[in-house]
Structure formats: structure tokens, C-alpha cells
Coordinates of C-alpha atoms and ligand atoms in Angstrom, one line a residue:
M199 CA 80.4 -188.6 -136.2
D200 CA 78.2 -189.5 -132.8
D201 CA 78.3 -192.8 -131.2
H202 CA 75.2 -194.1 -133.0
Q203 CA 77.0 -193.8 -136.3
F204 CA 80.2 -195.0 -135.6
R205 CA 78.1 -198.0 -133.9
Q206 CA 76.6 -198.5 -137.2
L207 CA 80.2 -198.7 -138.9
L208 CA 81.6 -201.1 -136.6
N209 CA 78.4 -203.4 -137.2
H210 CA 79.0 -202.9 -140.9
F211 CA 82.7 -204.7 -140.5
G212 CA 81.5 -207.0 -137.6
L213 CA 83.8 -205.2 -135.1
S214 CA 83.2 -204.8 -131.2
W215 CA 82.1 -201.6 -129.6
D216 CA 84.1 -202.7 -126.5
G217 CA 87.2 -203.0 -128.4
Y218 CA 86.9 -199.6 -129.7
R219 CA 85.7 -197.6 -127.0
R220 CA 88.7 -196.2 -125.8
V221 CA 90.2 -195.4 -129.3
R222 CA 87.1 -194.3 -131.2
K223 CA 87.9 -190.5 -131.3
G224 CA 91.2 -191.0 -133.2
V225 CA 89.2 -193.6 -135.5
K226 CA 86.2 -191.4 -136.1
K227 CA 88.6 -188.6 -137.2
R228 CA 90.1 -190.6 -140.1
I229 CA 86.8 -192.0 -141.0
V230 CA 85.1 -188.4 -141.2
R231 CA 87.9 -187.5 -143.3
H232 CA 87.4 -190.0 -145.5
M233 CA 83.4 -189.5 -145.8
K234 CA 84.3 -186.0 -146.9
Q235 CA 86.7 -187.0 -149.5
L236 CA 83.9 -189.2 -150.8
G237 CA 81.1 -186.6 -150.5
C238 CA 79.2 -188.6 -147.9
R239 CA 77.0 -186.4 -145.6
S240 CA 75.4 -189.2 -143.7
M241 CA 76.4 -192.4 -142.3
E242 CA 73.8 -194.5 -144.2
G243 CA 75.2 -192.8 -147.5
Y244 CA 78.6 -194.0 -146.5
L245 CA 77.7 -197.2 -145.9
S246 CA 75.9 -197.7 -148.9
V247 CA 79.0 -196.3 -150.8
L248 CA 81.0 -199.1 -149.0
D249 CA 78.6 -201.4 -150.0
Q250 CA 79.2 -200.8 -153.7
N251 CA 82.8 -199.7 -153.8
Q252 CA 85.3 -202.3 -153.0
E253 CA 88.4 -199.9 -153.1
A254 CA 86.4 -197.4 -150.5
S255 CA 85.3 -200.5 -148.5
L256 CA 89.1 -201.7 -148.3
H257 CA 90.2 -198.2 -147.3
C258 CA 87.8 -197.7 -144.7
E259 CA 88.8 -201.1 -143.3
R260 CA 92.0 -199.9 -142.9
L261 CA 91.5 -196.8 -141.6
M262 CA 89.6 -198.8 -138.8
T263 CA 92.8 -200.0 -137.8
V264 CA 94.8 -199.2 -134.6
S265 CA 98.5 -199.8 -134.6
V266 CA 99.4 -198.9 -131.0
S267 CA 102.2 -201.2 -129.8
R268 CA 105.8 -201.2 -128.6
F269 CA 109.1 -202.9 -127.8
F270 CA 108.8 -205.4 -125.1
R271 CA 105.2 -204.9 -124.4
D272 CA 104.3 -206.9 -121.3
R273 CA 107.5 -207.1 -119.9
G274 CA 106.5 -210.4 -118.2
L275 CA 105.5 -212.0 -121.1
W276 CA 108.9 -211.6 -122.9
Q277 CA 110.4 -213.1 -119.8
T278 CA 108.4 -216.1 -120.0
L279 CA 109.4 -216.4 -123.4
E280 CA 113.1 -215.9 -122.8
N281 CA 113.5 -218.3 -120.0
E282 CA 111.2 -221.0 -120.8
I283 CA 109.0 -221.0 -123.8
I284 CA 111.9 -220.2 -126.6
P285 CA 114.1 -223.1 -124.7
S286 CA 111.6 -225.4 -124.9
I287 CA 110.9 -224.5 -128.6
I288 CA 114.8 -224.5 -129.3
R289 CA 114.9 -228.0 -127.9
D290 CA 112.5 -229.5 -130.0
H291 CA 113.6 -227.9 -133.3
P292 CA 116.9 -227.8 -134.0
G293 CA 116.7 -227.0 -137.7
T294 CA 114.6 -224.0 -138.4
V295 CA 111.9 -222.3 -135.8
R296 CA 108.6 -220.6 -137.2
V297 CA 107.1 -218.0 -136.1
W298 CA 103.9 -216.0 -137.1
S299 CA 103.4 -212.8 -135.7
A300 CA 99.7 -212.1 -137.1
G301 CA 98.7 -208.4 -137.0
C302 CA 102.1 -207.3 -136.3
A303 CA 101.6 -203.6 -136.7
C304 CA 104.8 -201.9 -137.4
G305 CA 106.7 -204.5 -136.4
E306 CA 107.9 -203.7 -132.6
E307 CA 106.9 -207.3 -131.5
V308 CA 108.9 -209.1 -134.4
Y309 CA 112.1 -207.2 -133.8
T310 CA 111.6 -207.7 -130.0
L311 CA 111.6 -211.5 -130.5
K312 CA 114.8 -210.9 -133.0
I313 CA 116.5 -209.1 -129.8
L314 CA 115.4 -212.0 -127.7
W315 CA 116.9 -214.6 -130.2
Q316 CA 120.3 -212.6 -130.5
A317 CA 120.5 -212.3 -126.7
I318 CA 120.2 -216.3 -126.2
E319 CA 122.8 -216.9 -129.1
G320 CA 124.8 -214.3 -127.3
R321 CA 124.4 -216.5 -124.0
F322 CA 124.4 -219.9 -125.4
G323 CA 126.0 -219.8 -128.9
P324 CA 124.1 -220.5 -132.4
Q325 CA 120.9 -221.5 -132.5
P326 CA 118.1 -223.1 -135.0
E327 CA 117.4 -220.6 -138.0
L328 CA 114.4 -218.3 -137.0
E329 CA 112.0 -217.7 -139.7
I330 CA 109.4 -215.0 -139.0
W331 CA 106.2 -214.4 -140.8
A332 CA 105.0 -211.1 -140.0
T333 CA 101.5 -210.2 -141.5
D334 CA 99.3 -207.2 -140.8
M335 CA 95.9 -206.1 -143.1
N336 CA 97.5 -202.4 -143.2
P337 CA 100.0 -202.3 -146.0
V338 CA 101.1 -198.8 -144.6
Y339 CA 101.9 -200.3 -141.2
L340 CA 104.2 -203.0 -142.8
E341 CA 106.1 -200.3 -144.7
K342 CA 107.1 -198.6 -141.7
A343 CA 108.0 -202.1 -140.2
R344 CA 110.3 -202.9 -142.8
A345 CA 112.0 -199.3 -142.3
G346 CA 112.4 -200.4 -138.7
V347 CA 112.4 -196.5 -137.7
Y348 CA 110.6 -195.6 -134.3
A349 CA 109.6 -192.9 -132.3
R350 CA 111.3 -192.8 -128.5
S351 CA 107.8 -193.4 -126.9
S352 CA 108.1 -196.9 -128.8
L353 CA 111.1 -198.0 -126.8
K354 CA 109.8 -196.8 -123.7
E355 CA 110.1 -200.5 -122.1
V356 CA 113.4 -201.2 -123.8
P357 CA 116.3 -201.3 -121.2
E358 CA 119.3 -199.2 -121.8
A359 CA 121.8 -201.6 -122.5
I360 CA 119.5 -203.3 -125.1
R361 CA 118.8 -200.2 -126.7
D362 CA 122.3 -199.2 -127.1
V363 CA 123.4 -202.4 -128.8
Y364 CA 120.3 -203.1 -131.1
F365 CA 119.3 -199.4 -132.1
K366 CA 121.1 -196.6 -133.6
T367 CA 119.9 -193.2 -132.5
M368 CA 118.6 -190.4 -135.2
K369 CA 117.7 -187.0 -135.0
K370 CA 119.5 -186.4 -131.7
G371 CA 117.6 -189.2 -129.7
K372 CA 114.0 -188.3 -131.2
R373 CA 114.3 -191.7 -133.5
Y374 CA 115.6 -195.0 -133.4
A375 CA 116.6 -197.3 -136.4
V376 CA 116.8 -201.2 -135.6
S377 CA 120.0 -202.6 -136.4
Q378 CA 120.1 -203.9 -140.1
Y379 CA 121.1 -207.4 -139.0
L380 CA 117.5 -207.7 -136.9
K381 CA 115.8 -207.4 -140.3
K382 CA 117.1 -210.9 -142.0
R383 CA 114.6 -213.8 -142.5
I384 CA 111.6 -211.8 -141.6
I385 CA 108.7 -212.3 -144.4
W386 CA 106.5 -209.2 -144.2
Q387 CA 103.1 -209.7 -145.9
V388 CA 99.7 -208.2 -145.9
H389 CA 97.1 -210.7 -144.6
N390 CA 93.7 -210.2 -143.4
L391 CA 93.3 -212.6 -140.2
L392 CA 89.6 -213.1 -141.6
S393 CA 91.1 -215.2 -144.3
N394 CA 93.0 -218.7 -144.2
P395 CA 96.8 -218.3 -142.6
P396 CA 99.8 -217.7 -144.4
G397 CA 101.1 -220.9 -143.7
T398 CA 101.0 -224.2 -141.4
G399 CA 103.4 -225.8 -138.6
F400 CA 104.1 -222.5 -136.7
Q401 CA 106.0 -223.3 -133.4
L402 CA 105.4 -219.7 -132.0
I403 CA 102.3 -217.6 -133.0
F404 CA 101.7 -214.2 -131.5
L405 CA 98.3 -213.0 -131.5
R406 CA 97.9 -209.9 -129.4
N407 CA 95.5 -207.2 -129.3
N408 CA 94.0 -207.4 -132.5
L409 CA 91.3 -210.0 -133.7
L410 CA 90.3 -211.0 -130.0
T411 CA 90.0 -207.2 -128.9
Y412 CA 88.5 -205.5 -131.9
Y413 CA 86.2 -208.3 -133.6
E414 CA 82.5 -209.3 -132.6
E415 CA 82.3 -213.0 -131.4
A416 CA 80.6 -214.1 -134.8
L417 CA 83.8 -213.3 -136.7
K418 CA 86.3 -213.8 -133.9
A419 CA 85.4 -217.6 -133.2
P420 CA 86.2 -219.0 -136.7
A421 CA 89.2 -216.9 -137.4
F422 CA 90.5 -217.8 -134.2
Q423 CA 90.4 -221.3 -134.9
K424 CA 92.2 -221.1 -138.3
V425 CA 94.8 -219.4 -136.6
V426 CA 95.0 -222.4 -134.0
N427 CA 95.2 -224.9 -136.7
A428 CA 98.1 -223.2 -138.2
L429 CA 100.0 -224.2 -135.1
D430 CA 102.4 -226.9 -134.8
Q431 CA 101.6 -229.8 -132.5
G432 CA 103.1 -228.7 -129.1
G433 CA 103.2 -225.3 -130.6
Y434 CA 102.7 -221.9 -128.3
L435 CA 100.1 -219.5 -129.1
V436 CA 100.5 -215.7 -127.3
I437 CA 97.4 -213.5 -127.0
G438 CA 97.1 -210.2 -125.1
T439 CA 97.1 -209.8 -121.5
H440 CA 93.5 -208.5 -121.5
E441 CA 92.4 -211.0 -124.0
K442 CA 90.3 -214.0 -123.5
I443 CA 89.9 -217.0 -125.8
P444 CA 86.4 -217.5 -127.6
P445 CA 84.3 -220.0 -126.1
G446 CA 84.2 -223.3 -127.5
V447 CA 87.8 -223.5 -129.3
Q448 CA 89.2 -226.9 -129.6
G449 CA 92.4 -227.8 -129.0
L450 CA 94.5 -225.6 -126.7
L451 CA 95.9 -225.8 -123.2
S452 CA 96.4 -222.8 -120.8
L453 CA 99.7 -222.8 -119.0
S454 CA 98.3 -221.7 -115.8
R455 CA 101.0 -219.2 -114.5
H456 CA 100.7 -217.3 -117.6
P457 CA 97.1 -217.4 -118.6
Y458 CA 97.9 -215.7 -122.1
V459 CA 100.3 -218.2 -123.4
L460 CA 98.5 -221.3 -124.7
R461 CA 100.0 -224.7 -125.9
K462 CA 98.7 -227.1 -128.5
P463 CA 99.2 -230.4 -126.9
Q464 CA 101.8 -232.8 -128.6
E465 CA 100.3 -235.6 -130.5
V466 CA 100.3 -239.0 -129.0
P467 CA 102.0 -241.4 -131.0
Ligands
SAM41 C1 97.0 -202.9 -131.8 S1 97.9 -203.4 -133.0 C2 98.9 -204.7 -131.9 C3 100.2 -204.8 -132.6 C4 100.9 -206.2 -131.8 N1 100.3 -207.4 -132.0 C5 100.9 -205.9 -130.3 O1 100.1 -206.7 -129.8 O2 101.6 -204.8 -130.2 C6 96.8 -204.1 -133.6 C7 97.2 -204.4 -135.2 O3 96.2 -205.7 -135.7 C8 96.1 -205.2 -137.1 N2 94.7 -205.9 -137.4 C9 93.2 -205.6 -136.9 N3 92.7 -206.5 -137.5 C10 93.3 -207.2 -138.5 C11 93.1 -208.4 -139.3 N4 91.5 -208.4 -139.5 N5 93.9 -208.7 -140.2 C12 95.1 -208.5 -139.9 N6 95.6 -207.8 -139.1 C13 94.8 -207.0 -138.5 C14 96.0 -203.8 -137.2 O4 96.3 -203.3 -138.7 C15 96.9 -203.3 -136.8 O5 98.3 -203.3 -136.9

């Protein structure tokens, strides 16, 4: 498949060339296999099958997803969360803290947050209940997330001391399984970010390396606004370190030291 054909497919789903440029080789391979399974010889033929066959279209959309992630991705962010953002959320919400990890892939970000929370409890004693909604449009990734077993490469940013406490070594150190107790109170759900959010009133939302990277402006802006609407007043939104919010989005302040952590202002009484 050449780049022109790949661009035709991206346009079909409102996906961005810039987002896919670096990962297109692997994605193309999966799509070529799907085209063969459906007996399609040209991109035009394939697109017309996708137009007529909802199941094939959904399958293709899932094949287009990229699940690259790792524990403690962007270490600086996790330090900011541990030292500033989470303590401030905990202060204001002593009952339950609600978090949404949107486009969570295989759960690395979700379990990283659970590890941080455990560390804070270890230091300061019992904390509010933590309820995490972890969603992704690809159910295959969510299955892997539920299982919680990872290759060593996913843990390359995890300090050894943390790895020893929260993971069990499998296959002589080739695989690592997260501890069972990290899996509590996580609601894994198939969800497309282009549809309505799975809830509202979240104190913290992670929207990293998905919507803002892989989608064209026309789809990105309205979907992003819906995510912002799902934030509680005073809630925090975390985006990827290479991402920018779409122009014209209302109701967010940037914390200047950390341009990828945004805040929805508190309502003035
Ligand atoms: C590169 S991973 C990012 C994972 C994690 N957020 C991180 O930053 O490490 C992108 C994930 O977003 C998901 N994704 C992409 N488009 C989506 C959409 N429209 N709705 C829900 N999930 C989506 C993909 O399935 C994939 O699991």
C-alpha cells in the first residue's frame, strides 16, 4: 500500500497524516491483511466495502489504533501528579476521587496511577476511595489491560524498588504481572472518544497520545470539548507532552510550568 492509498483511508476515518506518519508501516501491514481477507484489491474497493459493511468498518477502525504505551511514561508528569496535583485533589475530595483514563490502551497509565496512589497511602495513611474509569475503543487492548501482564520493555521507566513491590516476575523476567490488589475499583469499558463521555464530574482525566494526536481538526475539536465538559469544576486534564489543545476550546487554564496539565477553573460561588 502506498502513502496515497493510506491517506485515502485516513481521510475516510477523519484521521491525521501527521499522527500516523511515524507508525504507518505497522498499521499498513494490518490493513493489507484485512484487505486480503475481504478480497479487496484496491483501496477504492476496500473503502466501498467499509461503507457498506459496518462490522468490517469497525474492525478496520480498531486495526488503525496504535497501543504504544509504558508505565510512568513521561516521568516528569508523574512527579508533578504525585507532588502537586493528586495532593490538591485529595484535599478537596475526601470521599471519592473519580478519574477517567481515556484511550488507556493496555492499562499502563491506569496501573501507574494506582501505584502512585498506593505510594501516597504508604506515606500518609488511608486516602479517599479511588475510582478509575479506563476506556478504549479497542476491546483487545482492554482484555490485555485486565490481565495486567506486560513485556519487560513496558517497565523500562519503572524504578527497580517499585517494580519489586508492585509486579510479579514471570517467564524468568521476560514478563511482569501487576499485583492483584492494583486491579481493584477499575471500570474497564469499550468506549469511542468521538461519542459522549462515560460519565461526568471527573476530578482527573488523562487524554494522552490519542484523540489529539491521531485525529483531524474537524473531529478533534468537538470531541475534545466533550472531554472538557466531563471534568469536574476545578478538575485536571492531562494531555500528551507533544500535544496541543484545539483552538477555540473554552474553559481550561494551562498550569504554566506544566503545559500538558490543564485545569478547569473552580466555579465562583
Ligand atoms: C498510543 S495509545 C496511548 C495510551 C496511553 N493513553 C498513553 O499515553 O500511554 C493510544 C490509544 O488510544 C486509543 N484510541 C484511539 N482513538 C480512540 C478513540 N476514538 N476512542 C477511544 N480510544 C481511542 C487506541 O485504541 C490506543 O489504545
